[in-house]
Amino acid sequence: MLKHGWMVLIYSFDRLILEPLGYPLLERSIEAAMLVGIVSGVLGTFIVVRGMAFFGDALAHAILPGVAFIYQRSNGKTDDLFWGGLAAGIASALGIGFLTRHERIKEDTAIGVVFATMFALGIAMISRIDNYAGDLSHILFGQILGVSEADLRLILIFSVIVLAVVALFFKEFMIISFDPTLAQTLRLPTELFRMLLLVLIAVTIVVSLQTVGIALMVALLVTPAATANLMTRRLLPMMLVSALIGVSSSIFGFYISYHEDIATGPAIVLSATAIFVFVFAEQQIIHTLAQVSQVWRSTRSTRAAPSTEKS
Amino acid sequence: MVNLSIRALTRQQANTTNDCADPTRVMAVENLSAGYNSHRALHAVSFDLHAGERVGIVGPNGAGKSTLFKAIVGLLPHQGSISIQGATCYQSHTMVGYVPQHESIDWNFPVNVWDVVMMGRARQIGYILPPRQRDRIAVRRALERVGMWNLRKRQIGELSGGQRRRVFVGRALAQQASVLMLDEPFSGVDAGAEEDIFQVLDVLRAEGVAVLLATHNLVQAATHYDKLMFLNDGHMLAYGAPADVYTPELLGATFGDRIALWREGDQYVVVPDKPCHDHDHEHGHS
């Protein structure tokens, strides 16, 4: 009987977990998704603590014209989309960064203007392609199964670069995020680091493009980090937890997508949200229980004093 | 004449720590003007600052107190010269510590007290490198001196207003600044916390750190500072020992006729002619 139980377990592990990995295409996809989970979890930490969710969303959309341009040129070949996205992303990040350098234009206003313009431009370019709806949906919502060997290599290289830069300048990024005045007092090149951070975010978005697509990108950047923010109280632990949640979401999402035949991008995002809801609810429950027990204890102690003759 | 003995003490200390021409002078400001484009918020301010000196900067809001600080720190475009530790020993980056009025800080930021104070060491640590033993020692010493060592693991947002100020002063200590500038450190802080901040300031004085402090409190200014600077409308109206500058003329010029002050023995008494004179200025531009 026990032996039978083990057999079932091994069989279902084989079927649920290992089977999809038998296909090279799917194996590449999950590797890409895991890298994306790590790097977007790490960069998402800065987005959350700096309140840049709107910037992240906008930047993801602003990549579209670059992607569309390459797409038009290459007649549907996807190999160079990465570079088009990278160019458009970095250009937009620097553009927004430049516009918001002074207080003359409010940051969210500048972002709104650049974001809408770039996105409109991208849609306009794609709409000239015949049968554009299908292509557009791949770009908007991701198509992780389209990850080629070359794509995976690029994702790996750029993920490592982004993570390395964050590790090297962690201290400086923390200072410019927490207290830019200190950074300027210490004569650190504040603007340079701010721009560098924007570029890193742009690269992260381009790296994640194939996994979740433009429209859902912001969830990948924000949700794991927001969850980690609930669980930790220092920046480095928050970053590590965020990366862990990012990877977990990618893995869960991938398997849900495979077994339930759901698009991978949404499945990953929904997994991340599920983790967020779970952590949030758990903390609410603990918080409420603590309050209840405190109220209960205090009412008991105040009652205990005058009512000694009763009990 | 308590001043003199403290001055002598700090002179000794300064002598051992640096070899500038005038060892007690830590900062010389000459003809400093600052402000954006057409709007000048500071006009040709000049003064010297010596080691261990505590200077109170008083004046109504919008007088240019914050502008003065920002110009010295380099946050605002300015003309004139600021030399720190004498022209010969100018070591910019870490020489000036600045504790602004913290409206812009996000107190929910995931950093604890230790992290915040360690940020003051960024220059000494250098790019890329992690903190070394000497940085950890400096942070520990700074935390102990501002009385925050026991709370070092607290997230910054869990602290009271006064404790947060002490952490930021501790950060300037860790930075090993020779001049510390505090912008309205007592605003929104209760009497106990105010006393704590003054204790920290006494520690700074003993270490030879010069302190520039913007304040509203005229009564306190009369007794707690070595020198006072009166600012109004971007002009420096007076700079000297409290006993010398607390004259009806200078006070009138600085605050208008909204305020009256006189001396009863050792005590100064300030009476605002209009109720809540602080409030009048609260919304002025600064």
mmCIF file of C-alpha atoms in Angstrom, chain A residues 7 9 20 35 51 72 75 79 103 105 109 113 160 163 175 197 199-200 202 220 225 231 235 237 253 269 297:
data_model
loop_
_atom_site.group_PDB
_atom_site.id
_atom_site.type_symbol
_atom_site.label_atom_id
_atom_site.label_comp_id
_atom_site.label_asym_id
_atom_site.label_seq_id
_atom_site.Cartn_x
_atom_site.Cartn_y
_atom_site.Cartn_z
ATOM 1 C CA MET A 7 4.614 4.981 -7.008
ATOM 2 C CA LEU A 9 3.830 10.221 -6.105
ATOM 3 C CA PRO A 20 7.267 19.484 -19.820
ATOM 4 C CA LEU A 35 15.939 34.459 -15.140
ATOM 5 C CA GLY A 51 7.400 54.713 -6.157
ATOM 6 C CA GLN A 72 8.693 45.568 -40.025
ATOM 7 C CA ASN A 75 9.484 40.388 -42.065
ATOM 8 C CA ASP A 79 15.847 37.403 -33.747
ATOM 9 C CA GLU A 103 11.258 70.374 -11.268
ATOM 10 C CA ILE A 105 7.873 69.284 -15.467
ATOM 11 C CA THR A 109 3.338 64.290 -16.412
ATOM 12 C CA VAL A 113 3.533 62.353 -22.398
ATOM 13 C CA VAL A 160 23.915 38.896 -15.410
ATOM 14 C CA LEU A 163 22.502 42.006 -11.512
ATOM 15 C CA ILE A 175 21.439 56.385 -1.047
ATOM 16 C CA LEU A 197 19.108 52.976 -12.634
ATOM 17 C CA VAL A 199 18.680 52.243 -17.948
ATOM 18 C CA LEU A 200 18.861 49.109 -15.802
ATOM 19 C CA ALA A 202 14.817 49.521 -19.280
ATOM 20 C CA LEU A 220 6.307 41.418 -12.858
ATOM 21 C CA ALA A 225 8.765 43.434 -4.748
ATOM 22 C CA MET A 231 7.888 40.626 4.638
ATOM 23 C CA LEU A 235 16.656 46.734 1.320
ATOM 24 C CA PRO A 237 16.672 41.141 2.280
ATOM 25 C CA GLY A 253 2.997 30.171 -13.754
ATOM 26 C CA VAL A 269 1.345 37.310 -13.224
ATOM 27 C CA ARG A 297 -6.034 40.561 27.758
#
